[in-house]
Amino acid sequence: AVLMALFGETPFVGIVIAQALLGALTSFAVMWLGDSLFDRTIGLAGGLLHAVAPMHILMIGWILTETLFVACFMAGLLLLAKGLKNERWQFIIASGAVFGLTSLIRPIGLWILLPILLALALYQWPSVRWRSIVLTFSAVYLLMIGPWMLRNYLLFGRAELSSIVDYHLYDYDVAAFKA
């Protein structure tokens, strides 16, 4: 709505500008995450590689959900890393909310949750608090996607984020994988 107000009924230019800004922020997020988890050199290399990746540059010009999805995914990773590193619950809660939003943007985010929860458990295994961290993250995540899944169940009889998931996996991804 904001882009339509700024750029008129066909906000293509505004959407591309917004996606370019999100893409740039995502490159910085890759840099910050690499710096936070490893060192400045790895962070700079990762951010630069992301910024010049041909697929990243190509996706910015198309009106698809990929740019927003990747930006939210990186924001969730940054918040999670900051929360774990500094032992700050507000960042862990915020990361659960952002990952929930990420799953609402693209339902494949549901499948990304499993490795994240496994990584959380493994990273925090020496700590007694790992269960509460995983449960808090999961609860906030479910609070984000729960209302949409409830809506879909009440309207369509299926508690899913998207009605195309099983068909898409069968007809496109699995068929290509089997070939």
PDB file of C-alpha atoms in Angstrom:
ATOM      1  CA  ALA A   1       0.000   0.000   0.000  1.00  0.00           C
ATOM      2  CA  VAL A   2       2.865   2.357   0.812  1.00  0.00           C
ATOM      3  CA  LEU A   3       4.521   1.665  -2.529  1.00  0.00           C
ATOM      4  CA  MET A   4       1.229   2.236  -4.363  1.00  0.00           C
ATOM      5  CA  ALA A   5       0.803   5.553  -2.571  1.00  0.00           C
ATOM      6  CA  LEU A   6       4.324   6.598  -3.554  1.00  0.00           C
ATOM      7  CA  PHE A   7       4.485   5.216  -7.090  1.00  0.00           C
ATOM      8  CA  GLY A   8       0.856   5.009  -8.262  1.00  0.00           C
ATOM      9  CA  GLU A   9      -1.297   2.106  -9.405  1.00  0.00           C
ATOM     10  CA  THR A  10       1.607   0.215 -10.990  1.00  0.00           C
ATOM     11  CA  PRO A  11       4.372   0.420  -8.393  1.00  0.00           C
ATOM     12  CA  PHE A  12       6.848  -1.791 -10.297  1.00  0.00           C
ATOM     13  CA  VAL A  13       9.694   0.727  -9.959  1.00  0.00           C
ATOM     14  CA  GLY A  14       8.983   1.177  -6.260  1.00  0.00           C
ATOM     15  CA  ILE A  15       8.934  -2.573  -5.668  1.00  0.00           C
ATOM     16  CA  VAL A  16      12.257  -3.017  -7.458  1.00  0.00           C
ATOM     17  CA  ILE A  17      13.769  -0.149  -5.429  1.00  0.00           C
ATOM     18  CA  ALA A  18      12.433  -1.693  -2.201  1.00  0.00           C
ATOM     19  CA  GLN A  19      13.823  -5.098  -3.205  1.00  0.00           C
ATOM     20  CA  ALA A  20      17.204  -3.548  -4.049  1.00  0.00           C
ATOM     21  CA  LEU A  21      17.308  -1.983  -0.577  1.00  0.00           C
ATOM     22  CA  LEU A  22      16.344  -5.314   1.002  1.00  0.00           C
ATOM     23  CA  GLY A  23      19.020  -7.040  -1.057  1.00  0.00           C
ATOM     24  CA  ALA A  24      21.648  -4.580   0.136  1.00  0.00           C
ATOM     25  CA  LEU A  25      20.529  -5.031   3.743  1.00  0.00           C
ATOM     26  CA  THR A  26      20.709  -8.788   3.279  1.00  0.00           C
ATOM     27  CA  SER A  27      24.306  -8.515   2.070  1.00  0.00           C
ATOM     28  CA  PHE A  28      25.115  -6.492   5.187  1.00  0.00           C
ATOM     29  CA  ALA A  29      23.304  -9.095   7.308  1.00  0.00           C
ATOM     30  CA  VAL A  30      25.470 -11.844   5.790  1.00  0.00           C
ATOM     31  CA  MET A  31      28.518  -9.737   6.607  1.00  0.00           C
ATOM     32  CA  TRP A  32      27.408  -9.103  10.195  1.00  0.00           C
ATOM     33  CA  LEU A  33      26.549 -12.747  10.759  1.00  0.00           C
ATOM     34  CA  GLY A  34      29.915 -13.918   9.397  1.00  0.00           C
ATOM     35  CA  ASP A  35      31.705 -11.337  11.528  1.00  0.00           C
ATOM     36  CA  SER A  36      29.715 -12.341  14.609  1.00  0.00           C
ATOM     37  CA  LEU A  37      30.172 -16.086  14.216  1.00  0.00           C
ATOM     38  CA  PHE A  38      33.701 -16.172  12.767  1.00  0.00           C
ATOM     39  CA  ASP A  39      35.743 -13.038  12.078  1.00  0.00           C
ATOM     40  CA  ARG A  40      35.703  -9.805  10.075  1.00  0.00           C
ATOM     41  CA  THR A  41      37.421 -11.323   7.019  1.00  0.00           C
ATOM     42  CA  ILE A  42      34.863 -14.101   6.668  1.00  0.00           C
ATOM     43  CA  GLY A  43      32.051 -11.614   7.244  1.00  0.00           C
ATOM     44  CA  LEU A  44      33.332  -9.259   4.546  1.00  0.00           C
ATOM     45  CA  ALA A  45      33.906 -12.125   2.113  1.00  0.00           C
ATOM     46  CA  GLY A  46      30.420 -13.526   2.708  1.00  0.00           C
ATOM     47  CA  GLY A  47      28.727 -10.140   2.357  1.00  0.00           C
ATOM     48  CA  LEU A  48      30.640  -9.360  -0.823  1.00  0.00           C
ATOM     49  CA  LEU A  49      29.926 -12.773  -2.342  1.00  0.00           C
ATOM     50  CA  HIS A  50      26.243 -12.355  -1.582  1.00  0.00           C
ATOM     51  CA  ALA A  51      26.184  -8.847  -3.053  1.00  0.00           C
ATOM     52  CA  VAL A  52      27.686  -9.964  -6.380  1.00  0.00           C
ATOM     53  CA  ALA A  53      25.940 -13.350  -6.652  1.00  0.00           C
ATOM     54  CA  PRO A  54      24.218 -13.446 -10.043  1.00  0.00           C
ATOM     55  CA  MET A  55      21.030 -15.062  -8.703  1.00  0.00           C
ATOM     56  CA  HIS A  56      20.751 -12.444  -5.959  1.00  0.00           C
ATOM     57  CA  ILE A  57      21.105  -9.633  -8.497  1.00  0.00           C
ATOM     58  CA  LEU A  58      18.627 -11.292 -10.859  1.00  0.00           C
ATOM     59  CA  MET A  59      15.976 -11.857  -8.182  1.00  0.00           C
ATOM     60  CA  ILE A  60      15.960  -8.184  -7.213  1.00  0.00           C
ATOM     61  CA  GLY A  61      14.474  -7.272 -10.607  1.00  0.00           C
ATOM     62  CA  TRP A  62      11.657  -9.820 -10.386  1.00  0.00           C
ATOM     63  CA  ILE A  63       8.580  -9.322  -8.259  1.00  0.00           C
ATOM     64  CA  LEU A  64       8.777 -12.523  -6.250  1.00  0.00           C
ATOM     65  CA  THR A  65       8.961 -13.378  -2.567  1.00  0.00           C
ATOM     66  CA  GLU A  66      12.582 -14.556  -2.610  1.00  0.00           C
ATOM     67  CA  THR A  67      14.189 -11.217  -1.754  1.00  0.00           C
ATOM     68  CA  LEU A  68      11.854 -10.601   1.189  1.00  0.00           C
ATOM     69  CA  PHE A  69      12.162 -14.222   2.330  1.00  0.00           C
ATOM     70  CA  VAL A  70      15.967 -14.182   2.344  1.00  0.00           C
ATOM     71  CA  ALA A  71      16.058 -10.787   4.095  1.00  0.00           C
ATOM     72  CA  CYS A  72      13.732 -12.028   6.845  1.00  0.00           C
ATOM     73  CA  PHE A  73      15.629 -15.305   7.115  1.00  0.00           C
ATOM     74  CA  MET A  74      18.919 -13.464   7.601  1.00  0.00           C
ATOM     75  CA  ALA A  75      17.308 -11.108  10.130  1.00  0.00           C
ATOM     76  CA  GLY A  76      16.089 -14.163  12.056  1.00  0.00           C
ATOM     77  CA  LEU A  77      19.559 -15.714  12.010  1.00  0.00           C
ATOM     78  CA  LEU A  78      21.136 -12.468  13.199  1.00  0.00           C
ATOM     79  CA  LEU A  79      18.669 -12.124  16.055  1.00  0.00           C
ATOM     80  CA  LEU A  80      19.153 -15.745  17.049  1.00  0.00           C
ATOM     81  CA  ALA A  81      22.951 -15.490  16.979  1.00  0.00           C
ATOM     82  CA  LYS A  82      22.848 -12.285  19.026  1.00  0.00           C
ATOM     83  CA  GLY A  83      20.440 -13.839  21.518  1.00  0.00           C
ATOM     84  CA  LEU A  84      22.584 -16.938  21.984  1.00  0.00           C
ATOM     85  CA  LYS A  85      25.869 -15.057  22.117  1.00  0.00           C
ATOM     86  CA  ASN A  86      24.695 -12.427  24.619  1.00  0.00           C
ATOM     87  CA  GLU A  87      22.141 -14.645  26.400  1.00  0.00           C
ATOM     88  CA  ARG A  88      19.374 -12.141  25.770  1.00  0.00           C
ATOM     89  CA  TRP A  89      15.863 -13.593  25.676  1.00  0.00           C
ATOM     90  CA  GLN A  90      14.370 -10.675  23.753  1.00  0.00           C
ATOM     91  CA  PHE A  91      16.527 -11.555  20.747  1.00  0.00           C
ATOM     92  CA  ILE A  92      15.560 -15.232  20.906  1.00  0.00           C
ATOM     93  CA  ILE A  93      11.890 -14.238  21.107  1.00  0.00           C
ATOM     94  CA  ALA A  94      12.310 -11.803  18.219  1.00  0.00           C
ATOM     95  CA  SER A  95      14.073 -14.458  16.134  1.00  0.00           C
ATOM     96  CA  GLY A  96      11.169 -16.864  16.670  1.00  0.00           C
ATOM     97  CA  ALA A  97       8.775 -14.150  15.501  1.00  0.00           C
ATOM     98  CA  VAL A  98      10.884 -13.308  12.446  1.00  0.00           C
ATOM     99  CA  PHE A  99      11.231 -16.971  11.476  1.00  0.00           C
ATOM    100  CA  GLY A 100       7.455 -17.312  11.851  1.00  0.00           C
ATOM    101  CA  LEU A 101       7.010 -14.361   9.508  1.00  0.00           C
ATOM    102  CA  THR A 102       9.517 -15.975   7.152  1.00  0.00           C
ATOM    103  CA  SER A 103       7.344 -19.111   7.024  1.00  0.00           C
ATOM    104  CA  LEU A 104       4.293 -16.990   6.272  1.00  0.00           C
ATOM    105  CA  ILE A 105       6.152 -15.377   3.367  1.00  0.00           C
ATOM    106  CA  ARG A 106       7.210 -18.762   1.932  1.00  0.00           C
ATOM    107  CA  PRO A 107       5.914 -22.005   3.466  1.00  0.00           C
ATOM    108  CA  ILE A 108       9.278 -23.694   2.850  1.00  0.00           C
ATOM    109  CA  GLY A 109      10.235 -21.856   6.047  1.00  0.00           C
ATOM    110  CA  LEU A 110       8.504 -24.678   7.931  1.00  0.00           C
ATOM    111  CA  TRP A 111      11.194 -27.087   6.767  1.00  0.00           C
ATOM    112  CA  ILE A 112      13.950 -24.659   7.688  1.00  0.00           C
ATOM    113  CA  LEU A 113      12.727 -24.711  11.283  1.00  0.00           C
ATOM    114  CA  LEU A 114      13.869 -28.305  11.868  1.00  0.00           C
ATOM    115  CA  PRO A 115      17.615 -27.736  11.264  1.00  0.00           C
ATOM    116  CA  ILE A 116      17.432 -24.511  13.271  1.00  0.00           C
ATOM    117  CA  LEU A 117      15.918 -26.319  16.263  1.00  0.00           C
ATOM    118  CA  LEU A 118      18.494 -29.095  15.939  1.00  0.00           C
ATOM    119  CA  ALA A 119      21.320 -26.543  15.765  1.00  0.00           C
ATOM    120  CA  LEU A 120      19.890 -24.750  18.808  1.00  0.00           C
ATOM    121  CA  ALA A 121      19.792 -27.974  20.788  1.00  0.00           C
ATOM    122  CA  LEU A 122      23.333 -28.967  19.754  1.00  0.00           C
ATOM    123  CA  TYR A 123      24.772 -25.498  20.341  1.00  0.00           C
ATOM    124  CA  GLN A 124      23.208 -25.208  23.763  1.00  0.00           C
ATOM    125  CA  TRP A 125      23.591 -28.886  24.766  1.00  0.00           C
ATOM    126  CA  PRO A 126      26.153 -28.236  27.538  1.00  0.00           C
ATOM    127  CA  SER A 127      23.780 -25.667  29.000  1.00  0.00           C
ATOM    128  CA  VAL A 128      20.782 -26.677  31.057  1.00  0.00           C
ATOM    129  CA  ARG A 129      18.861 -23.781  29.493  1.00  0.00           C
ATOM    130  CA  TRP A 130      18.780 -25.270  25.979  1.00  0.00           C
ATOM    131  CA  ARG A 131      15.319 -26.751  26.523  1.00  0.00           C
ATOM    132  CA  SER A 132      13.863 -23.420  27.561  1.00  0.00           C
ATOM    133  CA  ILE A 133      15.573 -21.679  24.619  1.00  0.00           C
ATOM    134  CA  VAL A 134      14.176 -24.197  22.106  1.00  0.00           C
ATOM    135  CA  LEU A 135      10.718 -24.125  23.713  1.00  0.00           C
ATOM    136  CA  THR A 136      10.599 -20.325  23.798  1.00  0.00           C
ATOM    137  CA  PHE A 137      11.751 -20.017  20.204  1.00  0.00           C
ATOM    138  CA  SER A 138       9.242 -22.680  19.090  1.00  0.00           C
ATOM    139  CA  ALA A 139       6.345 -21.170  21.032  1.00  0.00           C
ATOM    140  CA  VAL A 140       6.858 -17.729  19.508  1.00  0.00           C
ATOM    141  CA  TYR A 141       7.275 -19.292  16.069  1.00  0.00           C
ATOM    142  CA  LEU A 142       3.991 -21.186  16.471  1.00  0.00           C
ATOM    143  CA  LEU A 143       2.228 -18.049  17.731  1.00  0.00           C
ATOM    144  CA  MET A 144       3.211 -16.369  14.469  1.00  0.00           C
ATOM    145  CA  ILE A 145       2.015 -19.094  12.096  1.00  0.00           C
ATOM    146  CA  GLY A 146      -0.813 -20.500  14.234  1.00  0.00           C
ATOM    147  CA  PRO A 147      -3.516 -17.948  13.376  1.00  0.00           C
ATOM    148  CA  TRP A 148      -3.021 -18.435   9.625  1.00  0.00           C
ATOM    149  CA  MET A 149      -3.068 -22.215   9.960  1.00  0.00           C
ATOM    150  CA  LEU A 150      -6.214 -22.008  12.116  1.00  0.00           C
ATOM    151  CA  ARG A 151      -7.845 -19.778   9.506  1.00  0.00           C
ATOM    152  CA  ASN A 152      -6.996 -22.277   6.778  1.00  0.00           C
ATOM    153  CA  TYR A 153      -8.368 -25.123   8.865  1.00  0.00           C
ATOM    154  CA  LEU A 154     -11.623 -23.313   9.576  1.00  0.00           C
ATOM    155  CA  LEU A 155     -12.131 -22.247   5.959  1.00  0.00           C
ATOM    156  CA  PHE A 156     -10.688 -25.200   4.034  1.00  0.00           C
ATOM    157  CA  GLY A 157     -10.397 -28.080   6.503  1.00  0.00           C
ATOM    158  CA  ARG A 158      -6.586 -28.173   6.251  1.00  0.00           C
ATOM    159  CA  ALA A 159      -4.242 -26.716   8.880  1.00  0.00           C
ATOM    160  CA  GLU A 160      -1.518 -25.750   6.412  1.00  0.00           C
ATOM    161  CA  LEU A 161       0.253 -22.566   5.433  1.00  0.00           C
ATOM    162  CA  SER A 162      -0.397 -23.125   1.751  1.00  0.00           C
ATOM    163  CA  SER A 163      -2.692 -25.371  -0.234  1.00  0.00           C
ATOM    164  CA  ILE A 164      -0.125 -25.950  -2.980  1.00  0.00           C
ATOM    165  CA  VAL A 165       2.537 -27.596  -0.811  1.00  0.00           C
ATOM    166  CA  ASP A 166       1.802 -31.287  -1.339  1.00  0.00           C
ATOM    167  CA  TYR A 167       0.937 -30.885  -5.021  1.00  0.00           C
ATOM    168  CA  HIS A 168       4.049 -28.796  -5.662  1.00  0.00           C
ATOM    169  CA  LEU A 169       6.333 -31.335  -4.022  1.00  0.00           C
ATOM    170  CA  TYR A 170       4.759 -34.204  -5.935  1.00  0.00           C
ATOM    171  CA  ASP A 171       4.425 -32.642  -9.368  1.00  0.00           C
ATOM    172  CA  TYR A 172       7.517 -30.445  -9.566  1.00  0.00           C
ATOM    173  CA  ASP A 173      10.274 -31.047  -7.041  1.00  0.00           C
ATOM    174  CA  VAL A 174       9.903 -34.790  -6.412  1.00  0.00           C
ATOM    175  CA  ALA A 175       9.257 -35.594 -10.058  1.00  0.00           C
ATOM    176  CA  ALA A 176      12.444 -33.771 -11.081  1.00  0.00           C
ATOM    177  CA  PHE A 177      14.378 -35.384  -8.252  1.00  0.00           C
ATOM    178  CA  LYS A 178      13.261 -38.887  -9.269  1.00  0.00           C
ATOM    179  CA  ALA A 179      14.231 -38.262 -12.894  1.00  0.00           C
TER     180      ALA A 179
END
